[in-house]
Short mmCIF file of C-alpha atoms and ligand atoms in Angstrom, two decimals:
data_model
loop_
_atom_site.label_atom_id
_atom_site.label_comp_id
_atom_site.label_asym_id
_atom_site.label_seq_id
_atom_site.Cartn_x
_atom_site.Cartn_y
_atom_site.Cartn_z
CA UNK A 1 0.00 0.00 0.00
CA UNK A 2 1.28 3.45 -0.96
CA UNK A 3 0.68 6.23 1.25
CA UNK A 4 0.18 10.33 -0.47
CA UNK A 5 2.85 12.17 0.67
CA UNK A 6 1.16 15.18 -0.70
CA UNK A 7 -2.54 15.86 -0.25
CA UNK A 8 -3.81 15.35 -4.12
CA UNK A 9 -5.72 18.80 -3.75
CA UNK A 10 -2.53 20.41 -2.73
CA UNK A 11 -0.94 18.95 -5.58
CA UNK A 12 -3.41 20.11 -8.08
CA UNK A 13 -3.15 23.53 -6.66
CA UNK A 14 0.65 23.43 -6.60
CA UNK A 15 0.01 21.93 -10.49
CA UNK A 16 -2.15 25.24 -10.85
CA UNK A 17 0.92 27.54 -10.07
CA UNK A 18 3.72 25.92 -12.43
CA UNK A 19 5.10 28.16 -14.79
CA UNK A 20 4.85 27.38 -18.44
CA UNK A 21 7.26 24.69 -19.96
CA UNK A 22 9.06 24.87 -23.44
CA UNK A 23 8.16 22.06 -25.75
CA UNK A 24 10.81 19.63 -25.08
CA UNK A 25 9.26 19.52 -21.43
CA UNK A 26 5.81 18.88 -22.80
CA UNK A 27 7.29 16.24 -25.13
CA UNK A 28 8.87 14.35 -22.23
CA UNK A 29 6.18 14.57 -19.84
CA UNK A 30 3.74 12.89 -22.19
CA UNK A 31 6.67 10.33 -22.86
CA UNK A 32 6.75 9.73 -19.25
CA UNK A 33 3.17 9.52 -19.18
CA UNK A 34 2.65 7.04 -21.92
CA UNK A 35 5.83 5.05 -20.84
CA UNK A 36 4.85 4.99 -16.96
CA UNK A 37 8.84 6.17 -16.69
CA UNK A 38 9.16 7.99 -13.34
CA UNK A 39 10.80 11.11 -14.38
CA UNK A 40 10.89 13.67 -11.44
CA UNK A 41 8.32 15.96 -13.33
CA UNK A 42 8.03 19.86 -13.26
CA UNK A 43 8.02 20.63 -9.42
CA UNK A 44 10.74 18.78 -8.88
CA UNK A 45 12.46 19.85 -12.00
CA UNK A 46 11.79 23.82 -10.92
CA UNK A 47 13.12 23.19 -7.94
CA UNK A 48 16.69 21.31 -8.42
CA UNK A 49 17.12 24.50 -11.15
CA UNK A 50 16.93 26.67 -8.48
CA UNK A 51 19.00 24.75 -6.34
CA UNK A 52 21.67 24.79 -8.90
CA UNK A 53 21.23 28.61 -9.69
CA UNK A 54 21.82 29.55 -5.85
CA UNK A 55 24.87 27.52 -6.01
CA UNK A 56 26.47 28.72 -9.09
CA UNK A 57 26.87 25.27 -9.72
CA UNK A 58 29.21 24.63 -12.55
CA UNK A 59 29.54 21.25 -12.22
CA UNK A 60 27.03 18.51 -11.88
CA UNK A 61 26.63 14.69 -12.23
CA UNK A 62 23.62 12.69 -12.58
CA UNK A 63 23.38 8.94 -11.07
CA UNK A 64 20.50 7.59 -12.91
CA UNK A 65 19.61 10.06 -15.83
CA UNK A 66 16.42 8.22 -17.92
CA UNK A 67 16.43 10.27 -21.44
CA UNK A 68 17.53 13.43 -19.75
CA UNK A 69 14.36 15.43 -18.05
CA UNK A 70 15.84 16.00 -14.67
CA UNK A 71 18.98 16.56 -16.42
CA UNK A 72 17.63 19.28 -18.96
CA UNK A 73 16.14 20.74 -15.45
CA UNK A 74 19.81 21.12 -14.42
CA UNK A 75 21.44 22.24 -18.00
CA UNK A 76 18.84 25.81 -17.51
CA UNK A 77 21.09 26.79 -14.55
CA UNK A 78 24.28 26.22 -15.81
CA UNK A 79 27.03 29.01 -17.20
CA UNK A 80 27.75 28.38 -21.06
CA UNK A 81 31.04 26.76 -19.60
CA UNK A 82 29.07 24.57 -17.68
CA UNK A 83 29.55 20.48 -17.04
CA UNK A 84 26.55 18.17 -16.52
CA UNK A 85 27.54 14.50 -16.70
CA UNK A 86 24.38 12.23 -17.61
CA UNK A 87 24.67 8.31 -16.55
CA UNK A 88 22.07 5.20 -16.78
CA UNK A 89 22.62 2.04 -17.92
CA UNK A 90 20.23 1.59 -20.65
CA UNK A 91 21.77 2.98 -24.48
CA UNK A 92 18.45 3.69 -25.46
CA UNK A 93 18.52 6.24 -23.39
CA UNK A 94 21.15 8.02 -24.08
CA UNK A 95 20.19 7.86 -27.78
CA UNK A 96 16.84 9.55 -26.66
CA UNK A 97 18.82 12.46 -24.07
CA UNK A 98 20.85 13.51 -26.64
CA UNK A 99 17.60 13.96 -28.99
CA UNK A 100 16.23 15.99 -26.58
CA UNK A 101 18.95 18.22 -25.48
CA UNK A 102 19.76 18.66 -28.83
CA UNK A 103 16.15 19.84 -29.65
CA UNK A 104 16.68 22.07 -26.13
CA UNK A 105 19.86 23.29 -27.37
CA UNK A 106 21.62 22.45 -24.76
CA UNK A 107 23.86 19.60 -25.60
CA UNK A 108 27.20 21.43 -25.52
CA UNK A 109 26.64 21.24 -21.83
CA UNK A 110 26.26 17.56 -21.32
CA UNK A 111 28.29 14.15 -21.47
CA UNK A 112 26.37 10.83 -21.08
CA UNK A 113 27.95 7.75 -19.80
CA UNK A 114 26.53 4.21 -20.24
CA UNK A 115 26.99 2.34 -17.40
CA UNK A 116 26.61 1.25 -13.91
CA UNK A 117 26.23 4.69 -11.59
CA UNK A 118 28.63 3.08 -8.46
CA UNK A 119 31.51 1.94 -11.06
CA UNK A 120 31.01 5.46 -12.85
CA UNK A 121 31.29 7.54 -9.65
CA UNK A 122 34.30 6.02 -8.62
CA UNK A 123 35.34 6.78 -12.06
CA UNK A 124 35.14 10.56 -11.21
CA UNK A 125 38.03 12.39 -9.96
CA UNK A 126 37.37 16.24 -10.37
CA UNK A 127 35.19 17.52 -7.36
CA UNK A 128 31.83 17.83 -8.43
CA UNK A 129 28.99 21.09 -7.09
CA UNK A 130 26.49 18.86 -7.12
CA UNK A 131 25.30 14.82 -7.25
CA UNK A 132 21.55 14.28 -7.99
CA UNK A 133 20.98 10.58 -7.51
CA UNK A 134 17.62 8.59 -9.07
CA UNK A 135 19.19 5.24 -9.53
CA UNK A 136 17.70 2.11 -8.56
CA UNK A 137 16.41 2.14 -4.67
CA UNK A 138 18.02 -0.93 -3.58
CA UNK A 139 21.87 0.62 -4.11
CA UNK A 140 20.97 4.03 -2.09
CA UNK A 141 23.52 3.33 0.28
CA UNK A 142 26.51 2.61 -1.17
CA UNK A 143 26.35 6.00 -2.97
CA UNK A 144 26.61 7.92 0.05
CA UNK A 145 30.75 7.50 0.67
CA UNK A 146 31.67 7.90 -3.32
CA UNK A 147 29.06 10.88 -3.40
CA UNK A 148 30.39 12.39 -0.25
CA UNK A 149 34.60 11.98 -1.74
CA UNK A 150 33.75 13.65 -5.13
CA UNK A 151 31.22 16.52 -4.24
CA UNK A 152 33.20 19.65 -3.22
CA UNK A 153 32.65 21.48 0.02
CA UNK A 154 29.39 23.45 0.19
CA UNK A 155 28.08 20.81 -2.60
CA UNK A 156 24.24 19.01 -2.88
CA UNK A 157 23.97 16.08 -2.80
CA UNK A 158 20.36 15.72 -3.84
CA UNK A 159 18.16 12.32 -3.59
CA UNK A 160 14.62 11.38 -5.26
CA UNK A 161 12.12 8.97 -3.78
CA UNK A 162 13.63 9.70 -0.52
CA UNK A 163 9.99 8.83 0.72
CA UNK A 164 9.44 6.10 -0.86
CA UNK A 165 5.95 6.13 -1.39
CA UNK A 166 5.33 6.61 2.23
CA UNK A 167 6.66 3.16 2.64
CA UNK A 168 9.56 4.77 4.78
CA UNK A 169 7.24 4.96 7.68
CA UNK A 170 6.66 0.88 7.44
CA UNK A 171 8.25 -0.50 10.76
CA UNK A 172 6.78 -4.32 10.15
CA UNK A 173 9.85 -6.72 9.10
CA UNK A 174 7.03 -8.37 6.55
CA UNK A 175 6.17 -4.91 4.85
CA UNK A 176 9.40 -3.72 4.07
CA UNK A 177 10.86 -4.97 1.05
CA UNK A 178 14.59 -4.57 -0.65
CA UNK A 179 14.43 -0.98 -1.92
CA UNK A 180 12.01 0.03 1.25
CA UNK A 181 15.15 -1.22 3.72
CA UNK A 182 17.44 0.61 1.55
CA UNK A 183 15.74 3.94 1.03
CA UNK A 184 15.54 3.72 4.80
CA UNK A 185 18.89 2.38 5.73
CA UNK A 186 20.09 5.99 3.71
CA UNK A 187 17.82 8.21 5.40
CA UNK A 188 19.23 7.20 8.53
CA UNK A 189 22.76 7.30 7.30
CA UNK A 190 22.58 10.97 5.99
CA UNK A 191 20.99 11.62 9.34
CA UNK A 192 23.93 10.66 11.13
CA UNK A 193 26.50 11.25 8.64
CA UNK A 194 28.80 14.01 10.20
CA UNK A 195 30.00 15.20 6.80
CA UNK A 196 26.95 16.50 5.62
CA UNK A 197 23.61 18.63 7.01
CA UNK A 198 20.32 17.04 5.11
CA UNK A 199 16.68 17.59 5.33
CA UNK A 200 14.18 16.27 3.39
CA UNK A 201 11.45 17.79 1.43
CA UNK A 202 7.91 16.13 1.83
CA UNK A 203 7.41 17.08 -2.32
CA UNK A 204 6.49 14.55 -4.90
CA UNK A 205 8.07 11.41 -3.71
CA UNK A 206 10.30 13.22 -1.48
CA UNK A 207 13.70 14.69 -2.05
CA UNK A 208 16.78 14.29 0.10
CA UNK A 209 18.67 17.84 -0.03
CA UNK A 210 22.21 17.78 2.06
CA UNK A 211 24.76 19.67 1.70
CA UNK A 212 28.69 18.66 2.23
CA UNK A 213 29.80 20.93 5.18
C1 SAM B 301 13.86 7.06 -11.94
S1 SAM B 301 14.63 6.84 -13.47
C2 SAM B 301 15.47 8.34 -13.78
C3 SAM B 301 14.61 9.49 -14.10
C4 SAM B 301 15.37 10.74 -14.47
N1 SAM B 301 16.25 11.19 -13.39
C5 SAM B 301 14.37 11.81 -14.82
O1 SAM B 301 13.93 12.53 -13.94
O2 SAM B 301 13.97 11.84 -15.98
C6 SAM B 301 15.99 5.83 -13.03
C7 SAM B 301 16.96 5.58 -14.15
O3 SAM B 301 18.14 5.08 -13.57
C8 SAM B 301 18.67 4.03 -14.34
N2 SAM B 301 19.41 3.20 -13.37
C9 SAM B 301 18.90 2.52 -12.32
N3 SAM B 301 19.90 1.94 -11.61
C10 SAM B 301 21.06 2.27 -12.24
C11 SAM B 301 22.42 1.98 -12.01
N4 SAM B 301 22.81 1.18 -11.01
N5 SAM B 301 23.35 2.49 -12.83
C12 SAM B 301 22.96 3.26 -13.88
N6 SAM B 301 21.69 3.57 -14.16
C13 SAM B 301 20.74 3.08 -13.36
C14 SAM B 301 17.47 3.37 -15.01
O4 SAM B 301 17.85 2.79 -16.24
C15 SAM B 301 16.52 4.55 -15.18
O5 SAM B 301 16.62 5.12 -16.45
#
C-alpha cells in the first residue's frame, strides 16, 4: 500500500501555479506519461534548477539520468562553460537524451555515460557542485561514501524517492521490502552522517537535499 505524501488537492493547486514549460518539457512529460517512466516531473524539476542557480553550480553529475528530463532541469542553470555529466545504464537512453537536449539546445553542456552509476562515480576524480541521484532504490547506500569523496565542500547532494511512497514509515519486518530497507537504511545514514547537514522535502516522492559541510 502506498501512502500520499502530498494531499492530491494540494498537488493540483501546486500543479495550478507551475510556470509554463518549453516544448521539449511537454514532449517528455507525455513520454513519461505514456511510458509509466518515473521522471521527477516539473516541481521537482523547478526546484533542483533553483537549487543549482543559488549555487552557481558549474559542475554537476547525474546517477540515474532516464532520457535526460531531470537533467535538462539542471542544464537551464548552468554558465555556457558549464559540465553536466548524464549516466544510466540503458543505451536507449542516451540515444533519446541527446535527442532531446539537442532539440533544447543544450547539448554542448552535457556528457552521457553508459553504465553502472557506483563503477562510474568512482570513475570521477574532479570535485563535483552537485550529485543528484535517481538510480535504482536498492543501491541508495553505497552512494553515500563515493558521493560524499567527489562533491566539493558546500556541494548538494540531492536524492529522489527519498519517501518512498510513504513506505519509509513501514516498521513491520514483513512490509518492508529490498528498496524500502534501503531507502531507509540511507535516510538514517545521511541523518547521522557528520560530513553532511540534510533535510528532506515532503514534495512529490520526497527529495533528500544535504549539503557537504
Ligand atoms: C527514476 S529513473 C530516472 C529518471 C530521471 N532522473 C528523470 O527525472 O527523468 C531511473 C533511471 O536510472 C537508471 N538506473 C537505475 N539503476 C542504475 C544503475 N545502477 N546504474 C545506472 N543507471 C541506473 C534506469 O535505467 C533509469 O533510467
Amino acid at each position: 500500500m502506498t501512502i500520499n505524501i502530498v494531499n492530491p488537492n494540494i498537488e493540483s493547486y501546486l500543479d495550478s501555479l507551475l510556470l509554463p514549460r518549453e516544448k521539449w518539457f511537454i514532449e517528455m512529460e507525455a513520454l513519461a506519461m505514456q511510458e509509466s517512466f518515473p521522471a521527477i516531473g516539473p516541481h521537482v524539476g523547478q526546484l533542483l534548477e533553483i537549487l543549482a542557480r543559488s549555487i552557481q553550480a558549474k559542475r554537476i553529475m547525474e546517477l540515474g539520468s532516464g532520457y535526460g528530463y531531470s537533467g535538462l532541469w539542471f542544464a537551464r542553470a548552468l554558465p555556457e562553460d558549464g559540465f553536466l555529466l548524464l549516466s544510466d545504464f540503458e543505451e536507449k537512453n542516451r540515444v533519446q537524451a541527446e535527442a532531446f537536449f539537442k532539440m533544447a539546445g543544450q547539448q554542448h553542456l552535457m556528457t552521457f555515460k553508459v553504465g553502472d552509476a557506483i563503477g562510474l562515480l568512482n570513475e570521477e576524480k574532479e570535485p563535483f557542485d552537485i550529485i543528484f541521484n535517481d538510480i535504482d532504490k536498492e543501491l541508495y547506500p553505497q552512494t553515500i561514501e563515493p558521493v560524499f569523496q567527489l562533491l566539493r565542500s558546500g556541494g548538494l547532494f540531492i536524492t529522489d524517492n527519498a519517501l518512498w511512497e510513504g513506505k519509509v514509515i513501514k516498521n513491520n519486518p514483513k512490509d518492508i521490502n529490498e528498496p524500502t530497507a534501503a531507502v531507509k537504511e540511507f535516510n538514517e545514514r545521511m541523518k547521522a552522517h557528520p560530513g553532511f547537514i540534510t533535510s528532506w522535502l515532503p514534495i512529490r516522492d520526497g527529495v533528500c537535499l544535504a549539503q557537504k559541510r
